[in-house]
CSV table of C-alpha atoms in Angstrom, one decimal:
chain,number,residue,atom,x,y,z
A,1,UNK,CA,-74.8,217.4,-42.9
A,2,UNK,CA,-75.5,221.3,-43.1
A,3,UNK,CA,-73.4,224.1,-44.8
A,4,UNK,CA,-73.2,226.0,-41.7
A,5,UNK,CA,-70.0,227.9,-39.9
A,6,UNK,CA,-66.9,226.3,-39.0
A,7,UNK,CA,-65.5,227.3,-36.0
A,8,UNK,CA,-61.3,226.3,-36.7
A,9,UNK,CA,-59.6,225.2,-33.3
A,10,UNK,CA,-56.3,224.4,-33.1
A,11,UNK,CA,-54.2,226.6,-35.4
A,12,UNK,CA,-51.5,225.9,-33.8
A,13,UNK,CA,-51.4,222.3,-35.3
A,14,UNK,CA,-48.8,222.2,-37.9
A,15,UNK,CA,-46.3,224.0,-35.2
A,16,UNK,CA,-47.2,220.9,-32.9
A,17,UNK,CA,-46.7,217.8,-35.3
A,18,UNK,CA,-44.6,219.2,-37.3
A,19,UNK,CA,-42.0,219.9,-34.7
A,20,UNK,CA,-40.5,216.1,-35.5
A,21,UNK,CA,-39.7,217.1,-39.0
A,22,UNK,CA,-38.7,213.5,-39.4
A,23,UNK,CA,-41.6,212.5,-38.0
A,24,UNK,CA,-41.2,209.1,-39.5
A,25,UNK,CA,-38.6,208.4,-37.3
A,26,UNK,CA,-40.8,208.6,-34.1
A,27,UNK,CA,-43.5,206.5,-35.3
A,28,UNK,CA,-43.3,204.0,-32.2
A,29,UNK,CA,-43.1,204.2,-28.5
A,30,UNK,CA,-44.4,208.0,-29.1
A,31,UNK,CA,-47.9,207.0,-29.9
A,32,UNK,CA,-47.8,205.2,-26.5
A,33,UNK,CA,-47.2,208.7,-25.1
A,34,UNK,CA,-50.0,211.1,-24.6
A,35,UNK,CA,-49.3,214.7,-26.2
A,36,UNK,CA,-49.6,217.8,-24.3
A,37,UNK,CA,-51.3,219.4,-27.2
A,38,UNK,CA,-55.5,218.3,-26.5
A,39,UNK,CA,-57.0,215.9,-28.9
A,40,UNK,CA,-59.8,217.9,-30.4
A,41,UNK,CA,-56.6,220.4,-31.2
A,42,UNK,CA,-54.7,217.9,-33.0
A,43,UNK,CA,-57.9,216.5,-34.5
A,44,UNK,CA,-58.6,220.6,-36.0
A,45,UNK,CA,-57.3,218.9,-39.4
A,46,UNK,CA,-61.0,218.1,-40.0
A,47,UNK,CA,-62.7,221.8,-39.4
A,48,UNK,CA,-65.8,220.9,-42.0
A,49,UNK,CA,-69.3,221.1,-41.5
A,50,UNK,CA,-69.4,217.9,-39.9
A,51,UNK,CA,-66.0,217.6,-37.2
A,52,UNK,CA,-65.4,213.7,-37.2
A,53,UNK,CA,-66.6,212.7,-40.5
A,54,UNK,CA,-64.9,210.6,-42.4
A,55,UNK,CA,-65.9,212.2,-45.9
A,56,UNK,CA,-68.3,214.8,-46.9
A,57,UNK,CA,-72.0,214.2,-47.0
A,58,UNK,CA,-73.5,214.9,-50.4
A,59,UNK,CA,-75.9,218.0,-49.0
A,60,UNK,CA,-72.3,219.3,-47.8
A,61,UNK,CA,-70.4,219.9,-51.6
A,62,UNK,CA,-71.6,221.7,-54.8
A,63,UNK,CA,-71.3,219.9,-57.8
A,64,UNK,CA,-68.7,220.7,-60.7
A,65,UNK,CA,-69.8,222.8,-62.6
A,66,UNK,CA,-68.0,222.2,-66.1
A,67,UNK,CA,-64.6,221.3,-67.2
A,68,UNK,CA,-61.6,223.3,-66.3
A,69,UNK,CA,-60.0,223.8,-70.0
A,70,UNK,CA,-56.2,224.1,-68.7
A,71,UNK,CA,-56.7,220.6,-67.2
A,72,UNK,CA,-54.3,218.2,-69.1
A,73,UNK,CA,-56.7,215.1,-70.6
A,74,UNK,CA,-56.4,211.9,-69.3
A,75,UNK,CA,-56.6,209.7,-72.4
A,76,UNK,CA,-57.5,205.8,-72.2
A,77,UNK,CA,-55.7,203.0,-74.9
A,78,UNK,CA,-57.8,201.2,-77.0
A,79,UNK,CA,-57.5,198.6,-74.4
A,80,UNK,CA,-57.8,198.9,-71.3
A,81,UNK,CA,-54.0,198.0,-69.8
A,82,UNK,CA,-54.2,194.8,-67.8
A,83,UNK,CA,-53.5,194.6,-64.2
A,84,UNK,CA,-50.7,193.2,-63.0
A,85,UNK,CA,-50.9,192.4,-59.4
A,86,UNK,CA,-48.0,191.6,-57.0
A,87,UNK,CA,-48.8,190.0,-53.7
A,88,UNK,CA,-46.9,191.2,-50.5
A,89,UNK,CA,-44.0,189.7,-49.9
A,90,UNK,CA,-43.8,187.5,-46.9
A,91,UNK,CA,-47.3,187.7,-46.7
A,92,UNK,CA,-50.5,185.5,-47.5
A,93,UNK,CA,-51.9,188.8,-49.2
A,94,UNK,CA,-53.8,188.1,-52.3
A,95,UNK,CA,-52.2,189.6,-55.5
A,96,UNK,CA,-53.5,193.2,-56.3
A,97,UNK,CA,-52.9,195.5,-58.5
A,98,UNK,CA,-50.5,198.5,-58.1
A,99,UNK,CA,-52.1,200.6,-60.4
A,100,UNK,CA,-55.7,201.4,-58.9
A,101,UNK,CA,-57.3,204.4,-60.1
A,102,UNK,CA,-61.0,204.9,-58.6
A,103,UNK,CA,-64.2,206.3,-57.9
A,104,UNK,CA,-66.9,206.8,-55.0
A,105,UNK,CA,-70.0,205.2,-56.1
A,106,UNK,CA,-73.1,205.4,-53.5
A,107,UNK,CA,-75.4,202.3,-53.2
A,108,UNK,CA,-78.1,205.0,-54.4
A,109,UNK,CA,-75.6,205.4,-57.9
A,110,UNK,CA,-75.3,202.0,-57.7
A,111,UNK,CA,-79.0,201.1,-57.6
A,112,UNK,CA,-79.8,203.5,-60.8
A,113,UNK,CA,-79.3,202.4,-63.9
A,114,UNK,CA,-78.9,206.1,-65.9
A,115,UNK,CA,-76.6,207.2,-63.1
A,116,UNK,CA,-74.3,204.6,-63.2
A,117,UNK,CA,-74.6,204.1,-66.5
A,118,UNK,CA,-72.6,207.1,-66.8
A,119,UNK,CA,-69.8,206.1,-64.1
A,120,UNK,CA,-69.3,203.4,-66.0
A,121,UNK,CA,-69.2,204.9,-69.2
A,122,UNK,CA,-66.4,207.4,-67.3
A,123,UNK,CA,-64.8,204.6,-66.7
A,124,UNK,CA,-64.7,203.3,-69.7
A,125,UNK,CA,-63.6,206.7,-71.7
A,126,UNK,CA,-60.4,207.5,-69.1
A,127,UNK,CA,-57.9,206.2,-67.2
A,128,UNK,CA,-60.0,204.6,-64.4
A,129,UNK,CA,-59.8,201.3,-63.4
A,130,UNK,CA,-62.4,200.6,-60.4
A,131,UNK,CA,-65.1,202.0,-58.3
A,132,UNK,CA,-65.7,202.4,-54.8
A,133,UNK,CA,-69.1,201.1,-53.8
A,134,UNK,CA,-71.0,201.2,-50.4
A,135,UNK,CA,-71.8,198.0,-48.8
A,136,UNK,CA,-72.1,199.4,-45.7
A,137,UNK,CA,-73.0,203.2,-45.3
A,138,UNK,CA,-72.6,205.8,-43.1
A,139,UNK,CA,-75.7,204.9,-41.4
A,140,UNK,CA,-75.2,201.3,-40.7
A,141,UNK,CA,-77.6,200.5,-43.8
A,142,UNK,CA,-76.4,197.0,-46.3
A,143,UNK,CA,-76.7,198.3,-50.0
A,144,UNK,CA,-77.8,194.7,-51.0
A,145,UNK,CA,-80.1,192.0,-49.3
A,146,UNK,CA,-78.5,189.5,-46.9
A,147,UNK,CA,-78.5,186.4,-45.9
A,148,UNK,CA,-76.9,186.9,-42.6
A,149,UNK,CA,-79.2,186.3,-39.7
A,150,UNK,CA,-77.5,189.2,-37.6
A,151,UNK,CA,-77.9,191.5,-40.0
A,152,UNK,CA,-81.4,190.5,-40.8
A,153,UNK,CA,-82.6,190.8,-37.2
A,154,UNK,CA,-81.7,194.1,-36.7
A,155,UNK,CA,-83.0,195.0,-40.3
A,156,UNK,CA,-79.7,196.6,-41.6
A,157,UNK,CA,-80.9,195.7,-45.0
A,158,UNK,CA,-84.5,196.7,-45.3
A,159,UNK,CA,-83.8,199.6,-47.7
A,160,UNK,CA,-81.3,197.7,-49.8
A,161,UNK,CA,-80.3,199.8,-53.2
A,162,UNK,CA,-78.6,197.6,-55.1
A,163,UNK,CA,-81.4,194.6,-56.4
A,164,UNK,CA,-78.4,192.4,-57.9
A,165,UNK,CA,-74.8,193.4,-56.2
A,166,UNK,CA,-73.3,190.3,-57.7
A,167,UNK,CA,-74.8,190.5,-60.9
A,168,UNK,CA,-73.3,194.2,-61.2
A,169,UNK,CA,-69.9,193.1,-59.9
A,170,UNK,CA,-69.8,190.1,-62.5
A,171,UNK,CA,-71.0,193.3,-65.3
A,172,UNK,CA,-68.1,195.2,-64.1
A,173,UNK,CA,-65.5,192.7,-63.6
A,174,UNK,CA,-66.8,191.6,-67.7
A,175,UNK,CA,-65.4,195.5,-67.9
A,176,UNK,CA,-62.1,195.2,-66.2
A,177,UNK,CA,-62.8,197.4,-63.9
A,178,UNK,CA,-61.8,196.3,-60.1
A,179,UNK,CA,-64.2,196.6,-57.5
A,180,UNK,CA,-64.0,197.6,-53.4
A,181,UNK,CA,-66.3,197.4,-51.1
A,182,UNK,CA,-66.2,200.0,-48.6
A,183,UNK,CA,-67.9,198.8,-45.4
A,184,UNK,CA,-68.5,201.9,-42.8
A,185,UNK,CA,-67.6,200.3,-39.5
A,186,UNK,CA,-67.8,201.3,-35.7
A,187,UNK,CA,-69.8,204.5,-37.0
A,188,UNK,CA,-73.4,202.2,-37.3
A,189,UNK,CA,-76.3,204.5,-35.6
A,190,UNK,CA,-78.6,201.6,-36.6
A,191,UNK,CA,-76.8,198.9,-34.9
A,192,UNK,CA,-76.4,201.3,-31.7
A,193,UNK,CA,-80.3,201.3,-31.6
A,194,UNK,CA,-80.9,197.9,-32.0
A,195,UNK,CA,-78.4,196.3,-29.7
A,196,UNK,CA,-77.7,199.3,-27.4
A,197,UNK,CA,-75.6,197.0,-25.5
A,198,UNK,CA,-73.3,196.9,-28.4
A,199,UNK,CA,-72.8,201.0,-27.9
A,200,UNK,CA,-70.7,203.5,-25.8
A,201,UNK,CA,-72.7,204.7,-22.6
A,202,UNK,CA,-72.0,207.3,-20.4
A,203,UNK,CA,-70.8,206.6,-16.6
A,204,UNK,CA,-74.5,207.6,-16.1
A,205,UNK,CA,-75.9,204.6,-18.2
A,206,UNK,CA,-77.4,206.5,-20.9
A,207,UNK,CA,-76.4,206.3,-24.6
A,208,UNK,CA,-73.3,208.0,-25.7
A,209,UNK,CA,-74.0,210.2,-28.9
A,210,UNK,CA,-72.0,212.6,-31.0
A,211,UNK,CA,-71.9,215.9,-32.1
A,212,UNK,CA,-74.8,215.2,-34.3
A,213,UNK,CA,-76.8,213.3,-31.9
A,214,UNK,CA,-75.7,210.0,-33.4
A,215,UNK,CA,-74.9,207.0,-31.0
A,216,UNK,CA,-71.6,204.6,-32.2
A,217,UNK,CA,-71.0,201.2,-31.8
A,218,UNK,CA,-67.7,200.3,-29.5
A,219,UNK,CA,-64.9,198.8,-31.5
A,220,UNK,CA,-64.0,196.9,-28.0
A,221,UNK,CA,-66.7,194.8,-27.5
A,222,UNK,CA,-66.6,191.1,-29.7
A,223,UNK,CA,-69.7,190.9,-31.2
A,224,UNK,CA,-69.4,194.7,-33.1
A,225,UNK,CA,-66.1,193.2,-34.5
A,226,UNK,CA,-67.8,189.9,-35.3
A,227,UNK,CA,-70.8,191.6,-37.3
A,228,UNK,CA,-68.7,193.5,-39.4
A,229,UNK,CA,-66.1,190.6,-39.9
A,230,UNK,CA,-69.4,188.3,-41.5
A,231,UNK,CA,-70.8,191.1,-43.4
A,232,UNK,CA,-66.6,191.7,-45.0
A,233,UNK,CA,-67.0,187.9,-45.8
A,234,UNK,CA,-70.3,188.1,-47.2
A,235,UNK,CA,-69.7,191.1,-49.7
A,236,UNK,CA,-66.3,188.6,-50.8
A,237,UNK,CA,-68.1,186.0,-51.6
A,238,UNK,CA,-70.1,188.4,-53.7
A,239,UNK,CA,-67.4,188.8,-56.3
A,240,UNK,CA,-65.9,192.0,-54.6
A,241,UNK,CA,-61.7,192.3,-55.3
A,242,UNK,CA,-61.3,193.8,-52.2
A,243,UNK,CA,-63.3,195.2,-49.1
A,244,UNK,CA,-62.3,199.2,-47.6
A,245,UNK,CA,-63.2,199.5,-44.0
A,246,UNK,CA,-63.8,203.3,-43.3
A,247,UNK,CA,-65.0,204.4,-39.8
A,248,UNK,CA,-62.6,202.2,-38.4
A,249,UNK,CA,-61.8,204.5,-35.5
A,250,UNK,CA,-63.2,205.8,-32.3
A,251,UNK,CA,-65.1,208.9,-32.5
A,252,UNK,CA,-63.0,211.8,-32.4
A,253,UNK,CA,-62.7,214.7,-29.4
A,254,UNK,CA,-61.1,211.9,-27.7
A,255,UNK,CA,-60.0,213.4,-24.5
A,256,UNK,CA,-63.8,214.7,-24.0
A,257,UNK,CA,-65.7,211.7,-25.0
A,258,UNK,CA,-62.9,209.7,-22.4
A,259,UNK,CA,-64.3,211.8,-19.4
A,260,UNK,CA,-67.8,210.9,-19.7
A,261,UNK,CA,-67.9,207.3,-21.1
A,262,UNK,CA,-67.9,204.3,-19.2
A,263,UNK,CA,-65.6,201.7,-21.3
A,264,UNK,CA,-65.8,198.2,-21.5
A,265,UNK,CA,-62.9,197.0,-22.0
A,266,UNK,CA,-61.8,193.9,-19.9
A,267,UNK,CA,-59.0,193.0,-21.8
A,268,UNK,CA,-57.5,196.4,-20.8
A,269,UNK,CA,-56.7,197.5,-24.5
A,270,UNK,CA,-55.2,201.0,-25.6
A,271,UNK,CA,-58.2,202.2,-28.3
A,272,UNK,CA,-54.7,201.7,-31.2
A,273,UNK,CA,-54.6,198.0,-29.9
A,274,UNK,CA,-58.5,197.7,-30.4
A,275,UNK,CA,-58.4,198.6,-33.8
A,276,UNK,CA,-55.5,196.7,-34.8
A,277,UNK,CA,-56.7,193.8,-33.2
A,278,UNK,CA,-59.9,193.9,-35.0
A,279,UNK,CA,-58.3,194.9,-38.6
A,280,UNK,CA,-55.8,192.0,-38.1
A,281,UNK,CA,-58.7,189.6,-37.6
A,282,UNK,CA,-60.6,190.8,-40.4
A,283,UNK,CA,-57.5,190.7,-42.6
A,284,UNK,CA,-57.1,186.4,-42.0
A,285,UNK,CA,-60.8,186.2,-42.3
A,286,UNK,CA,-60.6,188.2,-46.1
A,287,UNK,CA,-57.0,186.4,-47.1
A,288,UNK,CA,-58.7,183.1,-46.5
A,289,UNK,CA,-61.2,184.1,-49.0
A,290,UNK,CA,-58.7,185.4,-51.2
A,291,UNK,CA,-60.0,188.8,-50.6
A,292,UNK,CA,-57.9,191.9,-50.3
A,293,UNK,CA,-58.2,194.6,-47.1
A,294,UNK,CA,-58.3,198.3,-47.5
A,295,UNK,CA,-58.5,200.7,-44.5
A,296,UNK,CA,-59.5,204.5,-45.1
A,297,UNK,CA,-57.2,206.5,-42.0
A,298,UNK,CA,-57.2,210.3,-41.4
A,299,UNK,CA,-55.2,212.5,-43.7
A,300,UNK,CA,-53.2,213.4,-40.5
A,301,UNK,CA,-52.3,210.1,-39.4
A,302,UNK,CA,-49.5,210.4,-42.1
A,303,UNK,CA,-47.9,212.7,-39.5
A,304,UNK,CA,-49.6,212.6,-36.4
A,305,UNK,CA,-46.8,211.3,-33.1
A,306,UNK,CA,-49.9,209.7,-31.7
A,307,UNK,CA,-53.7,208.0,-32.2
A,308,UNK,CA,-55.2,211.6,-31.8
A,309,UNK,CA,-57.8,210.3,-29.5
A,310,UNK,CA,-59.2,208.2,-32.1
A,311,UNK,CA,-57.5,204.8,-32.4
A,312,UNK,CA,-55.9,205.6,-35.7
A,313,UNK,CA,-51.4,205.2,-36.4
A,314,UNK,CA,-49.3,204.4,-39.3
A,315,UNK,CA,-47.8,202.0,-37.2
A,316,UNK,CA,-50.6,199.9,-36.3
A,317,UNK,CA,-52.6,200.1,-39.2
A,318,UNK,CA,-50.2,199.8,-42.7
A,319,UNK,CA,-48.3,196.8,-41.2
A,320,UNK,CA,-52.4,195.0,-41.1
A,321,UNK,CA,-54.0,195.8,-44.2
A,322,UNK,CA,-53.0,195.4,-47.6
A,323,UNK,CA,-53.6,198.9,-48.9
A,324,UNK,CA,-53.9,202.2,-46.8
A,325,UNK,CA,-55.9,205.2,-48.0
A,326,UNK,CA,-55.3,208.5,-45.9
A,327,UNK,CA,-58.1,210.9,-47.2
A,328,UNK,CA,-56.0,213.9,-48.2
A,329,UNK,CA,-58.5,216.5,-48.8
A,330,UNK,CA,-57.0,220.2,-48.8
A,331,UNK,CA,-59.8,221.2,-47.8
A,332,UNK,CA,-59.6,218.9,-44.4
A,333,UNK,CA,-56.9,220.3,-43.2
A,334,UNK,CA,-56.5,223.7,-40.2
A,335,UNK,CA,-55.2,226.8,-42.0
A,336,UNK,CA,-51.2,227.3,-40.7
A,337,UNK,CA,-50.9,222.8,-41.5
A,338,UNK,CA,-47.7,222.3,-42.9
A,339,UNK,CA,-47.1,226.0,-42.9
A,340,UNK,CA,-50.5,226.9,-45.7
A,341,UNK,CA,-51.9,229.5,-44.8
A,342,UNK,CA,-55.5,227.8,-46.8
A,343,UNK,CA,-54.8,224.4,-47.9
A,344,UNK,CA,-57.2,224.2,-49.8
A,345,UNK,CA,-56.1,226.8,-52.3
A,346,UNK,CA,-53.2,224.6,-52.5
A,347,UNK,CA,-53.8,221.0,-53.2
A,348,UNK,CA,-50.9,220.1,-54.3
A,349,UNK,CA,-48.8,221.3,-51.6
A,350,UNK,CA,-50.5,219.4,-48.9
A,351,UNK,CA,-50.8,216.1,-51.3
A,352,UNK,CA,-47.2,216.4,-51.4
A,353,UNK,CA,-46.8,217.0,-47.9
A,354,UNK,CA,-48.7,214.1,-46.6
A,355,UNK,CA,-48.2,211.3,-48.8
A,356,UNK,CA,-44.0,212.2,-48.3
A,357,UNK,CA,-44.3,211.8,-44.6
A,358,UNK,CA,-46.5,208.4,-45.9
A,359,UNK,CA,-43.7,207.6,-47.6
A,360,UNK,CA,-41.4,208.0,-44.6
A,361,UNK,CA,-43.4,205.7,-42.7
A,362,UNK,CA,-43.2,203.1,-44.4
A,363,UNK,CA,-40.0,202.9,-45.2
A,364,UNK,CA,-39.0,202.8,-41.7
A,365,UNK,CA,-41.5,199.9,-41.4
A,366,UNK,CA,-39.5,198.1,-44.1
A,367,UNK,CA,-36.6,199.0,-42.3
A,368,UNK,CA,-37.2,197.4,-39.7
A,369,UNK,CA,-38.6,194.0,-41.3
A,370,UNK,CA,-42.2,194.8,-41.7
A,371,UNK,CA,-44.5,194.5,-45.2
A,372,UNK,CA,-46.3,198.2,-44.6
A,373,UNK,CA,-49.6,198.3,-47.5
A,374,UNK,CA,-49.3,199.7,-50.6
A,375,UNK,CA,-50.8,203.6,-50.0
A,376,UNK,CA,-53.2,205.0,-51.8
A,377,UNK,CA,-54.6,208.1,-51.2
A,378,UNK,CA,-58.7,209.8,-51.2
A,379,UNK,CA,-57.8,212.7,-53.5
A,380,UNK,CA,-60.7,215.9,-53.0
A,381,UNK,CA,-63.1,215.6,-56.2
A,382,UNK,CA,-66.0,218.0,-53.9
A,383,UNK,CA,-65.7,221.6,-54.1
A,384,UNK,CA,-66.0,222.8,-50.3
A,385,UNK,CA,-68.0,225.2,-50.8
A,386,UNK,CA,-68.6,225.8,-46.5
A,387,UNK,CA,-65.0,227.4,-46.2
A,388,UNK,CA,-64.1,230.8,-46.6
A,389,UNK,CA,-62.0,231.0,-48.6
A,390,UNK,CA,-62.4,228.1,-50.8
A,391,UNK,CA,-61.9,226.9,-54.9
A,392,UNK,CA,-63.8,225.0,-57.3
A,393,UNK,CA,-62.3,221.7,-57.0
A,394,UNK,CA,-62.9,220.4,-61.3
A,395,UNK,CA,-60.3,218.8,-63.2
A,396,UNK,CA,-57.5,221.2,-63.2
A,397,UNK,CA,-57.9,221.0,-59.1
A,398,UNK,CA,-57.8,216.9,-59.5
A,399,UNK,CA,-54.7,216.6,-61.9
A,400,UNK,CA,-52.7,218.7,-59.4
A,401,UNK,CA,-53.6,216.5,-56.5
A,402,UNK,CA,-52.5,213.4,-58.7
A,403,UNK,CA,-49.6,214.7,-59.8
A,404,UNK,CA,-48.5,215.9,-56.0
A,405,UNK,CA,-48.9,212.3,-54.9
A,406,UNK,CA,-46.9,211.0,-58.3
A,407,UNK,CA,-44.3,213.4,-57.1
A,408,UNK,CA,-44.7,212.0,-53.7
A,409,UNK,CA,-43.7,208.9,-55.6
A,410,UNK,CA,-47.6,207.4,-55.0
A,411,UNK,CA,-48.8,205.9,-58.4
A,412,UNK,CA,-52.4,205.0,-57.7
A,413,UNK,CA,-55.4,207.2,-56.2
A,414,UNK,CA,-59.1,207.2,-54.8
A,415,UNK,CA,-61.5,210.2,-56.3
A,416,UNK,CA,-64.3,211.0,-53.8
A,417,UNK,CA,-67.4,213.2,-54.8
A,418,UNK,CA,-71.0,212.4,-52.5
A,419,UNK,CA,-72.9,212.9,-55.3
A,420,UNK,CA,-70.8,210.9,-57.8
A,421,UNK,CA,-70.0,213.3,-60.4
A,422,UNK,CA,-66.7,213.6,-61.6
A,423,UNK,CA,-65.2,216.7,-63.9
A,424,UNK,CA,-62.3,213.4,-65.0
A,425,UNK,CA,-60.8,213.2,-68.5
């Protein structure tokens, strides 16, 4: 991704989802409603470099550059506490822990020893608990060799990074430090060449791409579900605690991409169905292995009436997984959201604004019988250095997004930097 200029559409967005107010209240039959306000409006959250990424690329963000003295220091016991989990109840979840304090870690960190060498000494000196780690990146590239015979024939793990992923997750479980896998899913420009059958096409025939010229996989048809499901399994059986699908969406600029792409879709499913479907699939096939389920949403979706184009509610997704992480980022959000005039000059004002209407949400899904997941947010650990204007985002900038979602009463947190630094003490 480039640094260049953002255009901002839809400034009108917080006046439009936030009319609700209780917007918690109307999670239901209004996602089945289409919105009068267009998708890519509603979808203006996201006005980075990149519109539709799921996180910043590491040629996006400028690195921290020292430590922010009036930052409060997060000190570690001479221990490290021990987890205690708690399963969901009525559910066949495995126990995990409520407490989860983490970090992004890139199969290229992972592969290096001096790099992560240091992430794990971080680790070790704080209050973190457990790392991130690709499995599956943003390219549709496996961070370790496999033994699947899908993934080997379309040579997903050629440039494999990490030589021994279970012998590092055996090193850091030694460490007590809890490890997810995150597994990019429907967004797999490698898999879209190689089976281009598996991909969206236009009415015309040819092969659907995105803004940046990248083709996607279609979350409808069986055998894109079925090749991310084995390649979950296969990073359990690795020693992983839990595995974090992200990309599990449609590609956004809904509206538009739904008036040149030709859909199959036989079993006539809305795109929320699709996803849910395929989460709830992937969520037997984990629990049998006694694998937890982790599903990265858009910040928005804590308030959003509808799927914004992009497969993606509170409804359908919290009820399925075992632990939801909207990705919070001040930066990610339209000016005027939630009445900021720059959100991200105020990160804890939209942490606290998002993770209450999370909140919200799931306590009308208990209400109403169901187990929603445990939340736990993708705090902003980048500085966004594209926006005008914009802040350093060190360690002062990270304690006031942690204690926004505390306030929000959310315990537990996700830090997410591309190039895996951290200004954390």
């Amino acid at each position: 991704m480039t640094g260049r200029a953002l255009t901002v559409r839809g400034m009108a967005l917080a006046a439009a989802l936030l009319l609700a107010g209780g917007c918690a209240a109307g999670d239901g039959s209004e996602d089945r409603r289409k919105e009068r306000q267009p998708a890519d409006q509603r979808m203006s959250e996201f006005v980075q470099a990149d519109p539709g990424a799921e996180h910043p690329s590491k040629t996006e963000t400028s690195k921290p550059n020292g430590r922010a003295d009036e930052s409060a220091p997060v000190r570690r016991s001479a221990e490290r506490d021990a987890f205690e989990p708690r399963g969901r109840a009525g559910s066949d979840a495995p126990a995990i822990p409520d407490d989860i304090r983490g970090i992004y870690v890139s199969g290229w960190i992972a592969g290096s020893k001096e790099p992560m060498e240091r992430l794990i000494r971080l680790v070790d000196e704080t209050d973190l608990n457990a790392m991130v780690i690709d499995v599956k990146n943003d390219y549709g590239q496996l961070t370790y060799r496999s033994s699947l015979p899908e993934v080997r024939a379309v040579g997903a793990d050629r440039g494999a990074q990490v030589r021994d992923m279970a012998g590092l997750l055996r090193r850091l479980k030694a460490k007590r430090i809890y490890t997810i896998g995150r597994v990019v899913v429907f967004k797999d420009p490698l898999l879209a060449r190689a089976k281009p059958e598996w991909a969206f096409h236009t009415a015309s025939g040819a092969l659907w791409r995105d803004r940046k010229g990248q083709p996607w996989v279609e979350p409808y048809r069986p055998e894109v579900r079925a090749y991310n499901i084995a390649i979950a399994k296969e990073a359990a059986a690795l020693g992983f605690d839990e595995i974090q699908f992200d990309y599990v969406r449609f590609p956004d600029n809904g509206e538009a991409m739904d008036r040149v792409v030709r859909y199959r879709n036989p079993e006539g499913w809305t795109k929320r169905e699709a996803i849910g479907r395929f989460i709830r699939d992937a969520r037997s096939a984990l629990h049998a292995t006694g694998t937890a389920l982790s599903a990265d949403v858009f910040g928005l979706v804590t308030t959003a009436r509808d799927d914004m184009g992009i497969g993606q509610t509170w409804r359908e997704i919290a009820p399925a997984v075992d632990v939801i992480s909207p990705m919070v980022y001040p930066s990610h959000y339209a000016g005027g959201t939630y009445g900021i005039r720059h959100p991200d000059l105020a990160p804890s004002a939209v942490v606290r604004h998002a993770l209450d209407d999370a909140g919200k949400r799931n306590r009308v899904l208990s209400a109403e019988g169901a187990s929603p997941a445990k939340i736990r947010p993708w705090l902003q650990a980048f500085t966004a250095a594209w926006l005008r204007p914009h802040q350093p985002y060190r360690a002062r900038q990270i304690r006031e997004q942690i204690r926004a979602a505390e306030e929000a009463g959310v315990k537990q947190f996700l830090l997410w930097n591309p190039s895996c630094t951290y200004d954390y003490r």
